[in-house]
Coordinates of C-alpha atoms and ligand atoms in Angstrom, one line a residue:
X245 CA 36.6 -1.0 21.6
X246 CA 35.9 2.2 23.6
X247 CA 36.5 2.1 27.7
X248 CA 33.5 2.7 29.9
X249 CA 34.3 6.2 30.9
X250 CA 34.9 7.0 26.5
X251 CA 31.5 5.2 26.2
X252 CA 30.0 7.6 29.3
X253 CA 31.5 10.9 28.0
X254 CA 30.6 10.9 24.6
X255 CA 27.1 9.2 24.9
X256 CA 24.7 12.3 23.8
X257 CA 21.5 12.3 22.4
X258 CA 21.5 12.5 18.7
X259 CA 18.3 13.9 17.3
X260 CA 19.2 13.6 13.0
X261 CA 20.1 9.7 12.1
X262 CA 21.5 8.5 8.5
X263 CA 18.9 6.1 6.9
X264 CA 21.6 2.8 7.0
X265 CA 20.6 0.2 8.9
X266 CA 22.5 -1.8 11.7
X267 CA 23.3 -5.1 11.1
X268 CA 20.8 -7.3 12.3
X269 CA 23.8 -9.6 14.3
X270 CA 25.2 -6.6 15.5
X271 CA 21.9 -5.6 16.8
X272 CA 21.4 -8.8 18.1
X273 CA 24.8 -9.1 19.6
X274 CA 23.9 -6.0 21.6
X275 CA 20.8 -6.6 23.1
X276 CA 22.2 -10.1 24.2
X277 CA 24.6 -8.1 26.1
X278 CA 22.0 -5.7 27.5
X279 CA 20.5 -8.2 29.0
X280 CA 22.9 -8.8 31.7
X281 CA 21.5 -5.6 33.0
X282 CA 20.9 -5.4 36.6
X283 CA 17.6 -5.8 38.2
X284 CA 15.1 -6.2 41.5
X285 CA 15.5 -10.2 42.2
X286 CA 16.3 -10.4 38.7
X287 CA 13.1 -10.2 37.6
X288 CA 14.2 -8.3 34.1
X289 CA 10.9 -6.6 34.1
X290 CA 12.0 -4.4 30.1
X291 CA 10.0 -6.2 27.1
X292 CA 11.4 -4.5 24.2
X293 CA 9.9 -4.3 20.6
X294 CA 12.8 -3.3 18.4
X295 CA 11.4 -1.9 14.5
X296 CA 12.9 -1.2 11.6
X297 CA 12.5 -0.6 8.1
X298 CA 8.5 -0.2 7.2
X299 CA 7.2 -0.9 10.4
X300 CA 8.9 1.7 11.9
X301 CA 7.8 4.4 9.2
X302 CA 4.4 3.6 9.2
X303 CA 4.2 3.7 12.9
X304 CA 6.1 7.5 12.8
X305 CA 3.5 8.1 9.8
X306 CA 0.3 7.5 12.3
X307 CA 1.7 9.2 15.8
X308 CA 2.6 12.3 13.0
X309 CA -0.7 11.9 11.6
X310 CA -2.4 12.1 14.8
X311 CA -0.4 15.0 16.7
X312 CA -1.0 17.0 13.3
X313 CA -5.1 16.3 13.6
X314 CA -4.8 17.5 17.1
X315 CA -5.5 14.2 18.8
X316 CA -4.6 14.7 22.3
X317 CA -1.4 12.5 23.7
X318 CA -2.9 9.7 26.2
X319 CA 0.2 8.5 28.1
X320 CA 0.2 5.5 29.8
X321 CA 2.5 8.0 32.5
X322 CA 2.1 11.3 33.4
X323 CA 3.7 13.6 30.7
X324 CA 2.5 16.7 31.8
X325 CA 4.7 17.6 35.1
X326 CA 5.6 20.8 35.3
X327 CA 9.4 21.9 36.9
X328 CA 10.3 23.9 39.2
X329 CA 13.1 25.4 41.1
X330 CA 17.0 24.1 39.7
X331 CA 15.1 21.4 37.8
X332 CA 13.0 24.4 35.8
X333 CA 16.4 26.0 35.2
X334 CA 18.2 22.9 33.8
X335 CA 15.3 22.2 32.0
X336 CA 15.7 25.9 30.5
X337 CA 19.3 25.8 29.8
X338 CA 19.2 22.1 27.6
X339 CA 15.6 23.7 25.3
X340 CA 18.4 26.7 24.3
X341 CA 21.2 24.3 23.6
X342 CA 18.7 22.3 21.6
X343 CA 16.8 24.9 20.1
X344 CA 19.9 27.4 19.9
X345 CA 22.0 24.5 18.2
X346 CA 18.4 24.8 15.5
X347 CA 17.6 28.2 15.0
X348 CA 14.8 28.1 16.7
X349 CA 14.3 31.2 19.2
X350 CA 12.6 29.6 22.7
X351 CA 9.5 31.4 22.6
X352 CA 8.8 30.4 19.0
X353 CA 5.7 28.1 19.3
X354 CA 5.2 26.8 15.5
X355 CA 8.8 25.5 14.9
X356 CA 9.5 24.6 18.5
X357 CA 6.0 22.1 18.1
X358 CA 7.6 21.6 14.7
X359 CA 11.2 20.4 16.3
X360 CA 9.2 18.1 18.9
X361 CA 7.1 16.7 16.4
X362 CA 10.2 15.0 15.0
X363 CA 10.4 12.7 18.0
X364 CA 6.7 11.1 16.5
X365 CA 8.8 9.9 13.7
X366 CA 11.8 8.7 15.8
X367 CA 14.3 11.5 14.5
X368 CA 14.4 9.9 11.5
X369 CA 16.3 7.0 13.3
X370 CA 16.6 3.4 11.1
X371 CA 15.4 2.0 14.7
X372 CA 13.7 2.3 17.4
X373 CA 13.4 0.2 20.8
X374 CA 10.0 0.8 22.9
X375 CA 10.6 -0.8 26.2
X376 CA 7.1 -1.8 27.7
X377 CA 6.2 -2.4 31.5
X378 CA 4.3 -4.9 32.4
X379 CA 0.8 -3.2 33.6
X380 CA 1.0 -5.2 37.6
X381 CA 4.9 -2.7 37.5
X382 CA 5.3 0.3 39.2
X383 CA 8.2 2.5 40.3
X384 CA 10.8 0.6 41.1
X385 CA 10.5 -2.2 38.1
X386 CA 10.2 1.6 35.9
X387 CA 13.6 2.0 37.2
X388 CA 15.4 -1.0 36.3
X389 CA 14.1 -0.3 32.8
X390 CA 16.1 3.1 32.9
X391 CA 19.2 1.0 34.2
X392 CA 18.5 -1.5 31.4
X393 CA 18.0 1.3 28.9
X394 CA 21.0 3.1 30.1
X395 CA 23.3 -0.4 29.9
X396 CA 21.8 -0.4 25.9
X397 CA 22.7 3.0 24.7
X398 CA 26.2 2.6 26.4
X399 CA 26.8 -0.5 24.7
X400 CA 25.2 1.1 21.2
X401 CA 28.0 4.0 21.9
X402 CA 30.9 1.8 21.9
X403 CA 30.1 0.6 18.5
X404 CA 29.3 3.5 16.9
X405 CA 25.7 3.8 17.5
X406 CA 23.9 7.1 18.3
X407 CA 20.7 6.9 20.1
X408 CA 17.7 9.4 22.0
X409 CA 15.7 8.3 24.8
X410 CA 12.6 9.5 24.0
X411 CA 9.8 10.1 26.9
X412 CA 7.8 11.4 23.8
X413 CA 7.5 8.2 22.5
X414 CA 5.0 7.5 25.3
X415 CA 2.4 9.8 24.1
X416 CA 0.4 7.8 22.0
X417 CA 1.0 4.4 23.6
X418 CA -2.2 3.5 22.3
X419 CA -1.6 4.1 18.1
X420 CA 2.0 2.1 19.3
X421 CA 0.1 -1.0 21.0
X422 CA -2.8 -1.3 18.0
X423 CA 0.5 -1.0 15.8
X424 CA 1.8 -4.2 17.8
X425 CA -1.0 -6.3 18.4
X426 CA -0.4 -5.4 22.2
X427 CA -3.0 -5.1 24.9
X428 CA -3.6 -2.6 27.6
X429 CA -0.8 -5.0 29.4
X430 CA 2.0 -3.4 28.0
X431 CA 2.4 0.3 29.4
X432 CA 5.3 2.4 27.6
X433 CA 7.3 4.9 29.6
X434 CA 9.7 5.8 26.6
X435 CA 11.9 4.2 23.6
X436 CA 15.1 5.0 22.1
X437 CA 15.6 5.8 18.8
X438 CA 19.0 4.6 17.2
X439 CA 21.2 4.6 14.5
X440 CA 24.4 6.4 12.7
X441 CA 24.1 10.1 13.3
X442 CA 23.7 12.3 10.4
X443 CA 26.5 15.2 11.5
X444 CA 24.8 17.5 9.0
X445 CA 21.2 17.9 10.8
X446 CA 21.3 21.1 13.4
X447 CA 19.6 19.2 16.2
X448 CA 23.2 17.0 16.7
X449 CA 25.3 20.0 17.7
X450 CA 23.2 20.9 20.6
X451 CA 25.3 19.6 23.9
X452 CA 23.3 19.7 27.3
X453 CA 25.4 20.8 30.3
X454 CA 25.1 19.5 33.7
X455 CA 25.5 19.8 37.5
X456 CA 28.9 19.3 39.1
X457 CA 29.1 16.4 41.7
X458 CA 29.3 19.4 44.5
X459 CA 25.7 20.2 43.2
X460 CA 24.6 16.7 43.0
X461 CA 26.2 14.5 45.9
X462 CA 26.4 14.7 49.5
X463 CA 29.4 12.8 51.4
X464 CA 28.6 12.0 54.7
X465 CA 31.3 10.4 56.9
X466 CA 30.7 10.9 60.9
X467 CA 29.3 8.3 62.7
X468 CA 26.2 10.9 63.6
X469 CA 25.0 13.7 62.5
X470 CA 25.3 16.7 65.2
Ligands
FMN223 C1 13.9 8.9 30.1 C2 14.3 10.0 29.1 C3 13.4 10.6 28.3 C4 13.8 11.5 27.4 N1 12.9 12.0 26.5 C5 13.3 12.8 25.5 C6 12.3 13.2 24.5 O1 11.2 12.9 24.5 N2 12.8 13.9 23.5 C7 14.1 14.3 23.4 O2 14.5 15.0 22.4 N3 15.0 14.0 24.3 C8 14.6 13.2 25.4 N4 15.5 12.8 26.3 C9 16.9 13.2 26.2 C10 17.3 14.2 27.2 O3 16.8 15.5 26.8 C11 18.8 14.3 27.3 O4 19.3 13.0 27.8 C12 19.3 15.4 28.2 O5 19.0 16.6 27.7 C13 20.9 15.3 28.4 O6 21.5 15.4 27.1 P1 22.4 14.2 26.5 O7 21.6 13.0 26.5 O8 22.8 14.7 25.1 O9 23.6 14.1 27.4 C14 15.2 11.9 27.3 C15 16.1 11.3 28.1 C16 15.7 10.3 29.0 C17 16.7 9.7 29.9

């Protein structure tokens, strides 16, 4: 079994899965554990819809279908937020890595809409899990679904598993609620897709950099500030 810090380090997003499936127990096994994620009083405010198989194809088939007809995404969150400053930069430096590690130059519209098409159809993923707020949620129940989310692709790591969180997923939160059988109760934020990695799609060599701690974190140790 990997350590936490192996399970941190080499957690990445994986955008190219093989088509086997995880065993339903082992799926099972790690969602049990998942849920001893932290959360406001405990309130465990994720509900997660895990597909497979069919229902997972036909779903990618109709969010495909409808970004390809021009159907306008209508998030349940807003999707559109444009960066700025450092944030605009990272943001910058992990589309190259990503669309570098493809061949895809930057300012190549068709195949870069092409490339984030793929996250209708879940990467080609075996699985997906779309982890719904409850509509009465806000900001801070959003963020124990992160921590939740976060626990999940760790513990998908350790065994194995590759996975992509996927704000993209929210897009069409309506075609994904119909799909369901849900009601305007359940807003999505984002899923993760998951499953073994296929090493041979382009997408998986991309690696996204990041800040150091001096860039990120302030110590503060005098009783005052001056
Ligand atoms: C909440 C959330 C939403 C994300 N949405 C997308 C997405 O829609 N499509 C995608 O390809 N990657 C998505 N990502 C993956 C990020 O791009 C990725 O985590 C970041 O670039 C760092 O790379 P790494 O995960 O490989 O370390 C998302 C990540 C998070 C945490």
């Amino acid at each position: 079994m990997m350590s936490i810090d192996e399970a941190v380090a080499t957690r990445r997003s994986v955008r190219g899965y093989l088509p086997d499936e995880v065993p339903q127990d082992r799926l099972r096994e790690l969602l049990a554990l998942a849920q001893l994620s932290p959360s406001n009083c405990n309130i465990q405010p994720w509900i997660t819809h895990v597909l497979s198989g069919p229902s997972l194809r036909s779903l990618g088939d109709k969010m495909v279908a409808a970004a390809e007809a021009g159907i306008p995404p209508d998030p349940d969150f807003p999707a559109d937020r444009k960066f700025e400053g450092i944030y605009r930069a990272r943001q910058i430096d992990a589309a190259v890595q990503l669309y570098g590690a493809m061949g895809i130059d930057r300012h190549d519209r068709p195949r870069r809409d092409w490339a984030y098409r793929r996250n209708l159809d879940f990467f080609g993923a075996p699985h997906a899990a779309l982890i719904f707020l409850h509509h009465t949620f806000e900001e801070r129940e959003a963020v124990d679904l992160g921590i939740y989310a976060q626990t999940l692709m760790l513990l998908l790591t350790s065994r194995g598993i590759s996975s992509c969180a996927q704000g993209a997923l929210g897009l069409y939160p309506g075609i994904i609620r119909d799909h369901l059988g849900l009601t305007q109760t359940h807003r999505l934020i984002f899923g993760i897709s998951f499953g073994y990695e296929d090493p041979a799609v382009e997408a998986n060599r991309a690696r996204a950099g990041r800040a150091g701690v001096e860039d990120a974190v302030v110590f503060h140790r005098d009783a005052a500030r001056a």
